[in-house]
PDB file of C-alpha atoms and ligand atoms in Angstrom:
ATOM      1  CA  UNK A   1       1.394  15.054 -20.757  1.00 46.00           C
ATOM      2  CA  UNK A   2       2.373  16.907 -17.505  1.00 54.00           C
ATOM      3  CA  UNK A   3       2.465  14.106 -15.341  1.00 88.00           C
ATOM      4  CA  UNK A   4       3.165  13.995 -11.900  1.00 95.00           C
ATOM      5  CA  UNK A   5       4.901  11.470  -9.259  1.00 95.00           C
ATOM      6  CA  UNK A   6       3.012   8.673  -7.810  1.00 97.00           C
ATOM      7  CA  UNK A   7       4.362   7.187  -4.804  1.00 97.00           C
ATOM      8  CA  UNK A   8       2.694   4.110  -2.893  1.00 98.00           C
ATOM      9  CA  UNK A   9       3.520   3.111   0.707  1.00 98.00           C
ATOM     10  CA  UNK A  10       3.465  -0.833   1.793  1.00 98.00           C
ATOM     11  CA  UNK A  11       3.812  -3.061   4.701  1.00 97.00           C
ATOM     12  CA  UNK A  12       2.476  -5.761   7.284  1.00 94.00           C
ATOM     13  CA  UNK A  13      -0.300  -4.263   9.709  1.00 91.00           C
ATOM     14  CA  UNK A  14       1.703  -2.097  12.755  1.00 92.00           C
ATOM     15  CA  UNK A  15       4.590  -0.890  10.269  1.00 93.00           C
ATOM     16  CA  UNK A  16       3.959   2.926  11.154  1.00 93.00           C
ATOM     17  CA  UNK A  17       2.860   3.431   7.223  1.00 96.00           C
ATOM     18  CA  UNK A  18       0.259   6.657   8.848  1.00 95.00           C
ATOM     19  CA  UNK A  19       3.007   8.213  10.435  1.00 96.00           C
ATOM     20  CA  UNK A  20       5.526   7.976   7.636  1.00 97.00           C
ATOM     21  CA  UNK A  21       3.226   8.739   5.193  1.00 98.00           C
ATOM     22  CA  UNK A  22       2.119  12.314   7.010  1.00 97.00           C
ATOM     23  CA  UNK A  23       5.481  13.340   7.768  1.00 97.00           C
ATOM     24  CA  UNK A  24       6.553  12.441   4.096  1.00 97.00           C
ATOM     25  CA  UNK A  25       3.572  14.750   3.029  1.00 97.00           C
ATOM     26  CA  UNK A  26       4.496  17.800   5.395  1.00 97.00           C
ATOM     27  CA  UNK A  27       7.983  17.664   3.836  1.00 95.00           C
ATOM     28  CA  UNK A  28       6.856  17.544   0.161  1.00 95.00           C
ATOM     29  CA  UNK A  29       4.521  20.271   1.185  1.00 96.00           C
ATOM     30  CA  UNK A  30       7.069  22.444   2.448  1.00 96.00           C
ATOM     31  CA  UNK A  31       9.162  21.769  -0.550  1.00 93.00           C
ATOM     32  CA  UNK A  32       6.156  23.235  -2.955  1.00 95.00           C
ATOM     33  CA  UNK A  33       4.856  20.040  -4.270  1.00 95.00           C
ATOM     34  CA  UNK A  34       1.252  19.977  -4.655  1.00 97.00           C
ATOM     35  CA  UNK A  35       0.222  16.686  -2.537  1.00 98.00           C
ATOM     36  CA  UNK A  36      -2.848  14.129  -2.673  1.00 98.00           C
ATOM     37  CA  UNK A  37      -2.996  11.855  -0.261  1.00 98.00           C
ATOM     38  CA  UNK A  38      -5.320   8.721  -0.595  1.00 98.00           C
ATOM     39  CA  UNK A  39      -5.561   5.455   0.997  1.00 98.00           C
ATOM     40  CA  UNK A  40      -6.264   1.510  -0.447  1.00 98.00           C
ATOM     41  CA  UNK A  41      -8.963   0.461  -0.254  1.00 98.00           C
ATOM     42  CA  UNK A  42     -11.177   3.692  -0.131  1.00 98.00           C
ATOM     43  CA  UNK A  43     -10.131   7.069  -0.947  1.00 98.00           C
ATOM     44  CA  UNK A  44     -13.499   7.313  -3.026  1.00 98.00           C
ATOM     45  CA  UNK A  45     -17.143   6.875  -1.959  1.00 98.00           C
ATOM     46  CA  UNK A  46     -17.293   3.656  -3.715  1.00 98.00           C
ATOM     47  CA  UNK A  47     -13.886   2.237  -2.544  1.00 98.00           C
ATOM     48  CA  UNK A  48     -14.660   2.955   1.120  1.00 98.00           C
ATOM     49  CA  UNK A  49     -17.696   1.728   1.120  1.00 98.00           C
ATOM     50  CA  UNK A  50     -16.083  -1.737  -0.550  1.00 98.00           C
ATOM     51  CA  UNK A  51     -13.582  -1.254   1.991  1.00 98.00           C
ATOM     52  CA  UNK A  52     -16.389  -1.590   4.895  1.00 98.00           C
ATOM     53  CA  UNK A  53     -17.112  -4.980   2.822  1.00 98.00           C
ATOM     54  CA  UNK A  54     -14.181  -6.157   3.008  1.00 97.00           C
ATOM     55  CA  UNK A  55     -13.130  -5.491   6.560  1.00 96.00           C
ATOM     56  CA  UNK A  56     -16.028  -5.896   8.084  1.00 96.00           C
ATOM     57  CA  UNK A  57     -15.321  -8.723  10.632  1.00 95.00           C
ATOM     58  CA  UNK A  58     -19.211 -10.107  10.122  1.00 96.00           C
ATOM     59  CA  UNK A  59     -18.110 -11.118   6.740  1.00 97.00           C
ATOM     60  CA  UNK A  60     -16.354 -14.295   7.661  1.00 95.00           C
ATOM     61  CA  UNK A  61     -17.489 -16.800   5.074  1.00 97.00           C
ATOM     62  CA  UNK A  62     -16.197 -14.202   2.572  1.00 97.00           C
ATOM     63  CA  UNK A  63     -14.439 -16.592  -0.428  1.00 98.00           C
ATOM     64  CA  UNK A  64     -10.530 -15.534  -0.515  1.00 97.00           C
ATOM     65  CA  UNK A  65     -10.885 -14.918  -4.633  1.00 98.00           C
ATOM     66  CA  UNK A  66     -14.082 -12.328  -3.643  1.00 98.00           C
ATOM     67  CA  UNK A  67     -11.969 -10.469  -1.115  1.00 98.00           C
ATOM     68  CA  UNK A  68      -9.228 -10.372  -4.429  1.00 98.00           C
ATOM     69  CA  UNK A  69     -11.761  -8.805  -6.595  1.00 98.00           C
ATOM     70  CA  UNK A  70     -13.028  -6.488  -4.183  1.00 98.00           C
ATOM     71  CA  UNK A  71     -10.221  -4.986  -3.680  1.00 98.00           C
ATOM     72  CA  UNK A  72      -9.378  -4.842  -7.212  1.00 98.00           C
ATOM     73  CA  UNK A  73     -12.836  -2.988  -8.421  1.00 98.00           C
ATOM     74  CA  UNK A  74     -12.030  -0.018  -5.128  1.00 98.00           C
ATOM     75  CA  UNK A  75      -8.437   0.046  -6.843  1.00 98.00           C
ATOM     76  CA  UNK A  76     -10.238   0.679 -10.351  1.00 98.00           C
ATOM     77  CA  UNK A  77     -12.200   3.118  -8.913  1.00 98.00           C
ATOM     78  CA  UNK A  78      -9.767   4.691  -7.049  1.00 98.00           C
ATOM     79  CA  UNK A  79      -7.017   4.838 -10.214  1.00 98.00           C
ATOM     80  CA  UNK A  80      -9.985   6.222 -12.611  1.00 98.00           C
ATOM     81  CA  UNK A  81     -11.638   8.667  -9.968  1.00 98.00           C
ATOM     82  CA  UNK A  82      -8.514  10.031  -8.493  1.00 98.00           C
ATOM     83  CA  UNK A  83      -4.840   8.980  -9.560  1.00 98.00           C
ATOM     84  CA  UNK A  84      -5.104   9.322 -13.014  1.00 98.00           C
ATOM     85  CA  UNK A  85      -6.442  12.290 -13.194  1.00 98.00           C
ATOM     86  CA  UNK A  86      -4.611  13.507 -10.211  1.00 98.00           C
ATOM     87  CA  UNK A  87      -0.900  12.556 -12.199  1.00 98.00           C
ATOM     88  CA  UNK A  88      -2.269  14.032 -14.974  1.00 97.00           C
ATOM     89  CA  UNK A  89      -3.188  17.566 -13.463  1.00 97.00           C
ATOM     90  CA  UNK A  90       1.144  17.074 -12.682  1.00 97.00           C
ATOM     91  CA  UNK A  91       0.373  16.449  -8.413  1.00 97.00           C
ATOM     92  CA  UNK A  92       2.269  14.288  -6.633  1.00 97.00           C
ATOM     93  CA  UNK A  93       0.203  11.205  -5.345  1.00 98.00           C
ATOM     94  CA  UNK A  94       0.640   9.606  -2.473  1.00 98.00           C
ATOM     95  CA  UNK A  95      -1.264   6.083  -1.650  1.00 98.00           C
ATOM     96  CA  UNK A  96      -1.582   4.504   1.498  1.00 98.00           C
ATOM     97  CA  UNK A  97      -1.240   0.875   0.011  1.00 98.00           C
ATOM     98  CA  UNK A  98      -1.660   0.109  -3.537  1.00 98.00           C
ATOM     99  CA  UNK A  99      -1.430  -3.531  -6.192  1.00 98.00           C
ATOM    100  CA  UNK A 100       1.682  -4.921  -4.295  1.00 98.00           C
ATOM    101  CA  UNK A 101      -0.667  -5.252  -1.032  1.00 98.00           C
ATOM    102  CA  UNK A 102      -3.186  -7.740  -2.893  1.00 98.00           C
ATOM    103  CA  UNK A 103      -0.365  -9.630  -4.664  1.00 98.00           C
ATOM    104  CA  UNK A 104       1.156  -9.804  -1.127  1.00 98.00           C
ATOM    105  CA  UNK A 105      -1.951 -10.677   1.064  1.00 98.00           C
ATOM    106  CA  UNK A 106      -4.245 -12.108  -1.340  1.00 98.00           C
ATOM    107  CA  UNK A 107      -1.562 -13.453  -3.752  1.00 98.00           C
ATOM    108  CA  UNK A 108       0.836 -14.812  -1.054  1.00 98.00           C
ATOM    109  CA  UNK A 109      -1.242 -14.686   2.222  1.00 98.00           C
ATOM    110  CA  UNK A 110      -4.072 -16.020   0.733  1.00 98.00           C
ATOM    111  CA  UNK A 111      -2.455 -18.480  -1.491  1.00 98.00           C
ATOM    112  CA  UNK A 112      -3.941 -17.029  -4.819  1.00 98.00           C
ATOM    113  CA  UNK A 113      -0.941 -16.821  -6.819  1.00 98.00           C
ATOM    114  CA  UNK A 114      -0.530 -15.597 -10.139  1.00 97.00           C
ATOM    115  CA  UNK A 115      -4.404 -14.770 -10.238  1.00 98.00           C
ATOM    116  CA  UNK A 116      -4.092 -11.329  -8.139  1.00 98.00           C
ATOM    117  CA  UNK A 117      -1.519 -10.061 -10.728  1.00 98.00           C
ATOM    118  CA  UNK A 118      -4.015 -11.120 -13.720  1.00 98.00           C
ATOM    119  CA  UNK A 119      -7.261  -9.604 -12.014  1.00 97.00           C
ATOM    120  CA  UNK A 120      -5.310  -6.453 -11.253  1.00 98.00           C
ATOM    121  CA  UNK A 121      -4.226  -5.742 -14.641  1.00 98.00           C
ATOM    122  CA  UNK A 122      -7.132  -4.394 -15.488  1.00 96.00           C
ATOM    123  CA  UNK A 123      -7.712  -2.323 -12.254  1.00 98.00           C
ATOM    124  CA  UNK A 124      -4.488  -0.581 -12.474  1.00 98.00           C
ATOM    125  CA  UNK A 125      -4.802   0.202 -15.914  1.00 96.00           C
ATOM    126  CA  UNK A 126      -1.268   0.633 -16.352  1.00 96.00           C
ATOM    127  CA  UNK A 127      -1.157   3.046 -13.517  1.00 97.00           C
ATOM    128  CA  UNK A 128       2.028   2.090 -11.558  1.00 97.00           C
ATOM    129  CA  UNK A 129       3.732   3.766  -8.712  1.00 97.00           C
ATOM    130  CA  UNK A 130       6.670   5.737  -9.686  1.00 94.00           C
ATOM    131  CA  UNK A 131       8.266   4.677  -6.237  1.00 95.00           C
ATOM    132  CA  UNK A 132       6.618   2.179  -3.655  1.00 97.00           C
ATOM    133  CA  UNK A 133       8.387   2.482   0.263  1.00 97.00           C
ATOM    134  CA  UNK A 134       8.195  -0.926   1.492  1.00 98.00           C
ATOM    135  CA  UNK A 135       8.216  -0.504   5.420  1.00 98.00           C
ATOM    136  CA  UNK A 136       9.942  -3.577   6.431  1.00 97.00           C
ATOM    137  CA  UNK A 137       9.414  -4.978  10.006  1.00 95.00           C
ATOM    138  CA  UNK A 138       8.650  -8.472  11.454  1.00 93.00           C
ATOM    139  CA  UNK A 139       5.300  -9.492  11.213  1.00 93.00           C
ATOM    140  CA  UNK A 140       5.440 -10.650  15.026  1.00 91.00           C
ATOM    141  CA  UNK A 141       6.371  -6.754  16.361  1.00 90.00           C
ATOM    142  CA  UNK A 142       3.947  -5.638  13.789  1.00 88.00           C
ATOM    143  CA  UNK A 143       0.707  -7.572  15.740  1.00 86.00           C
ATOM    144  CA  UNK A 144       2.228  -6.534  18.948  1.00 88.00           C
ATOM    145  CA  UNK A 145       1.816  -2.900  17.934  1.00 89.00           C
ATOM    146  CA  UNK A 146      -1.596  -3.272  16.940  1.00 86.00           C
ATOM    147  CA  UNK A 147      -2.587  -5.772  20.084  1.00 87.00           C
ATOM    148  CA  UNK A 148      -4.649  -2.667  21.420  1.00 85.00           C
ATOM    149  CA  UNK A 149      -6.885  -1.217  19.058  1.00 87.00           C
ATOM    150  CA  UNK A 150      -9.818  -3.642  17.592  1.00 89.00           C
ATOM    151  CA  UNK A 151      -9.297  -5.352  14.601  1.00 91.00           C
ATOM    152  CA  UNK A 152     -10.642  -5.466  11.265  1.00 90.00           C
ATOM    153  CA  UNK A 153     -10.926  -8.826   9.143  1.00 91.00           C
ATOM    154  CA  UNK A 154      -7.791  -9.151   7.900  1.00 89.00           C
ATOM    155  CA  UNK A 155      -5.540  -8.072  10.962  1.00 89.00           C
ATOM    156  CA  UNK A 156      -7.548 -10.744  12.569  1.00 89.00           C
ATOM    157  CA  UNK A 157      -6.608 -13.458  10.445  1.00 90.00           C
ATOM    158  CA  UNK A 158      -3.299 -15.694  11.566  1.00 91.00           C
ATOM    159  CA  UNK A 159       0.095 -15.136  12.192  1.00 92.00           C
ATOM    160  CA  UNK A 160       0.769 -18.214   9.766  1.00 95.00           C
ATOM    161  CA  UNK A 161      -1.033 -15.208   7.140  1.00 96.00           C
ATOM    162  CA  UNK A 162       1.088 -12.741   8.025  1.00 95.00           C
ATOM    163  CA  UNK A 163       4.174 -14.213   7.472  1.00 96.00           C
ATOM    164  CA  UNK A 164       3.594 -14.925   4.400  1.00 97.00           C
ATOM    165  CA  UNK A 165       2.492 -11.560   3.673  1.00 97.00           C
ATOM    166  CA  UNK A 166       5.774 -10.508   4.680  1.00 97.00           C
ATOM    167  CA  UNK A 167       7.865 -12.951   2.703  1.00 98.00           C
ATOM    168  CA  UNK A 168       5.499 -12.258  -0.391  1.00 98.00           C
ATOM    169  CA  UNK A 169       6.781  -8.138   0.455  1.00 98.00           C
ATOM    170  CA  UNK A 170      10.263  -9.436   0.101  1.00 98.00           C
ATOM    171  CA  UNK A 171      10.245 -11.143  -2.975  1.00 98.00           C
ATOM    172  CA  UNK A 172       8.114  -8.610  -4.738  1.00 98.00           C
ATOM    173  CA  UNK A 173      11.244  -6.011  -3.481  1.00 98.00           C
ATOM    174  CA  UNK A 174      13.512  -8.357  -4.684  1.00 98.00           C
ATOM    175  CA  UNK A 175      12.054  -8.741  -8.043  1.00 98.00           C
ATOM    176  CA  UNK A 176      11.384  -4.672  -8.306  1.00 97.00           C
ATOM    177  CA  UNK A 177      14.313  -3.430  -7.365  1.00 96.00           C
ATOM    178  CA  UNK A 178      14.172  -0.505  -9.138  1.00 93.00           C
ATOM    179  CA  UNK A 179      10.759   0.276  -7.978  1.00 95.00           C
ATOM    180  CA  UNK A 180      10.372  -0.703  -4.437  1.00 97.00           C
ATOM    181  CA  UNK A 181      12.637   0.912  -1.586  1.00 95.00           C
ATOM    182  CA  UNK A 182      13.068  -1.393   1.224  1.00 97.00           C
ATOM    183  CA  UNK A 183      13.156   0.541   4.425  1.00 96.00           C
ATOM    184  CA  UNK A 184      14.152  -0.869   7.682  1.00 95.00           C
ATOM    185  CA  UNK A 185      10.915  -0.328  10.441  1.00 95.00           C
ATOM    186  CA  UNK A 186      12.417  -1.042  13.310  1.00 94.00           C
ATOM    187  CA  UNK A 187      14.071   2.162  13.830  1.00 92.00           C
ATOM    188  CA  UNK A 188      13.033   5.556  15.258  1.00 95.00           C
ATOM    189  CA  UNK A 189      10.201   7.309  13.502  1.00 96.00           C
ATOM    190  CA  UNK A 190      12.933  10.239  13.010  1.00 96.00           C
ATOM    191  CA  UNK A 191      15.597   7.759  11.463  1.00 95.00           C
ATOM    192  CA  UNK A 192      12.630   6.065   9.339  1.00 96.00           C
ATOM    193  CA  UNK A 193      11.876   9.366   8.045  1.00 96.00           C
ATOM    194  CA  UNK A 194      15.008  10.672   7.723  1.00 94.00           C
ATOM    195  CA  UNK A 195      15.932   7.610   5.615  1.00 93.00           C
ATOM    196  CA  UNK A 196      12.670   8.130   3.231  1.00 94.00           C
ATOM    197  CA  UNK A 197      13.345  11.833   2.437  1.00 91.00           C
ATOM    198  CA  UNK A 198      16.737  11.151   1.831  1.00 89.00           C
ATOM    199  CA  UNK A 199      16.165   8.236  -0.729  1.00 87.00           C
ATOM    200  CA  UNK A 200      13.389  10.857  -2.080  1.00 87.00           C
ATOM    201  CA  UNK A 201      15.161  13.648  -2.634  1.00 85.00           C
ATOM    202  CA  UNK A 202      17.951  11.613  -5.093  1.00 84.00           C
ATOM    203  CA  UNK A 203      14.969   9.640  -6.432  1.00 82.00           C
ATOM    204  CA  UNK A 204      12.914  12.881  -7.489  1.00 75.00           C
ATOM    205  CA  UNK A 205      16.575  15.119  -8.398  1.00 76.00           C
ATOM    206  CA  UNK A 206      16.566  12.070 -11.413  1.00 71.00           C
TER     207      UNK A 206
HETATM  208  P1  TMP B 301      -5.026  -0.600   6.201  1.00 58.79           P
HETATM  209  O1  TMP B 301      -5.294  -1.171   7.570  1.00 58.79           O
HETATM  210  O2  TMP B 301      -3.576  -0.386   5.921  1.00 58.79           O
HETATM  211  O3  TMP B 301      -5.893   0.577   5.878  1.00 58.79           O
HETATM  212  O4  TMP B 301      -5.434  -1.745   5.133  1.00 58.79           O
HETATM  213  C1  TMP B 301      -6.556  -2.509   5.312  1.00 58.79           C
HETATM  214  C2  TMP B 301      -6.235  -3.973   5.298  1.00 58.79           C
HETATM  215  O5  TMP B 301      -6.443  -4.496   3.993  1.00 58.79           O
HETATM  216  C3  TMP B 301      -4.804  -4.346   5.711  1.00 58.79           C
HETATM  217  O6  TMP B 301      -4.891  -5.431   6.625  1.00 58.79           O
HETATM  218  C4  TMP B 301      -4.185  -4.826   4.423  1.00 58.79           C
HETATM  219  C5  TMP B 301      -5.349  -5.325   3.615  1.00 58.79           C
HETATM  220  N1  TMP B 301      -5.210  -5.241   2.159  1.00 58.79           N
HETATM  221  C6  TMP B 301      -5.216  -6.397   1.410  1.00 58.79           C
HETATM  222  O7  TMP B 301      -5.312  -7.494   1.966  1.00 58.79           O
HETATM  223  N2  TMP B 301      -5.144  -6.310   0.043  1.00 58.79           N
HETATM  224  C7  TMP B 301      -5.089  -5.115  -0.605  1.00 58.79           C
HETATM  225  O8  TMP B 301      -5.022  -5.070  -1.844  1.00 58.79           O
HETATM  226  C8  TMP B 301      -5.077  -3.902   0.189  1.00 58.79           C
HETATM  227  C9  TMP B 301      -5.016  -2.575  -0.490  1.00 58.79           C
HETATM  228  C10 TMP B 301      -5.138  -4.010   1.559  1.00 58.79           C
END
């Protein structure tokens, strides 16, 4: 099978995953790599419109193990629709969160433990990232980046939440070593990108 690269991006809310994530895709562009670029959850009509679900600040009373299966059935979408066949055409994917978000919100900010991992089984389908960048900065100058703009259901939810959802970022890094680049945030946006493309470029040379 030709398959291509598959490469997630993670973080708290206000890590600067957008801005990475299209400067990472100009540079793989330039290089001659043939680039998708889709975002969890959405990136198909079906998985944005559960994303509008799930965000939508309305939908308060929404049960924490419903908000882990929504997200789950846009990711099975999404993986079926889009990835799969995306890896398979030999393009390199990149998505804008992926399974480590809803182990690390739902599983660890939400308190649902091992369940997210065993719902998500089936959603990913075996489809892991080839490389995840975990954008690492505290979740405290995260929410004071984002103290501007409006915000959805689950920005809006405590800082108690996400510092958990950081915590739960570290240990899945720790246990995925391989996998999951830890990438300092606080920096520049040049020295955050310069540190991605380098870590890249001996990632993809292997
Ligand atoms: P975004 O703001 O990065 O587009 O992501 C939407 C929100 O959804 C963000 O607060 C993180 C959250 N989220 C989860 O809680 N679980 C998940 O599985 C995913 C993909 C996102």
């Amino acid at each position: 099978m030709n398959r291509g690269f598959f490469i997630t991006f993670e973080g708290g809310d206000g890590s600067g995953k957008s801005t990475q994530i299209s400067i990472l895709r100009e540079c793989l562009i330039e290089k001659g790599y043939d680039v998708i670029l889709t975002r969890e959850p959405g990136g198909t009509d079906i998985s944005e419109k559960i994303r509008e679900l799930i965000l939508d600040p309305e939908n308060g009373e929404m049960e924490d193990i419903t908000e882990a299966y929504l997200y789950a059935a846009a990711r099975a979408q999404l993986v079926r629709q889009l990835i799969k066949p995306a890896l398979e055409e030999g393009k390199v994917v990149i998505c804008d969160r992926f399974v480590d978000s809803s182990i690390a919100y739902q599983g660890f900010g939400r308190g649902l433990g091992d369940a997210v991992g065993i719902i998500n089984t089936y959603a990913v389908d075996d489809c892991m990232p080839d490389l995840t960048i975990l954008l690492k900065l505290d979740p405290e100058r995260g929410s004071s980046r984002i103290a501007g703009r409006e915000h959805d259901r689950i920005e809006q939810a405590s800082d108690e939440f996400h510092r958990k959802v950081y915590e739960g970022y570290l240990k899945l890094e720790e246990k995925y070593p391989d996998r999951i680049l830890g990438v300092d945030a606080s920096g520049t946006i040049q020295e955050i990108a310069d540190e991605i493309s380098h870590r890249l470029d001996e990632i993809m040379e292997r």
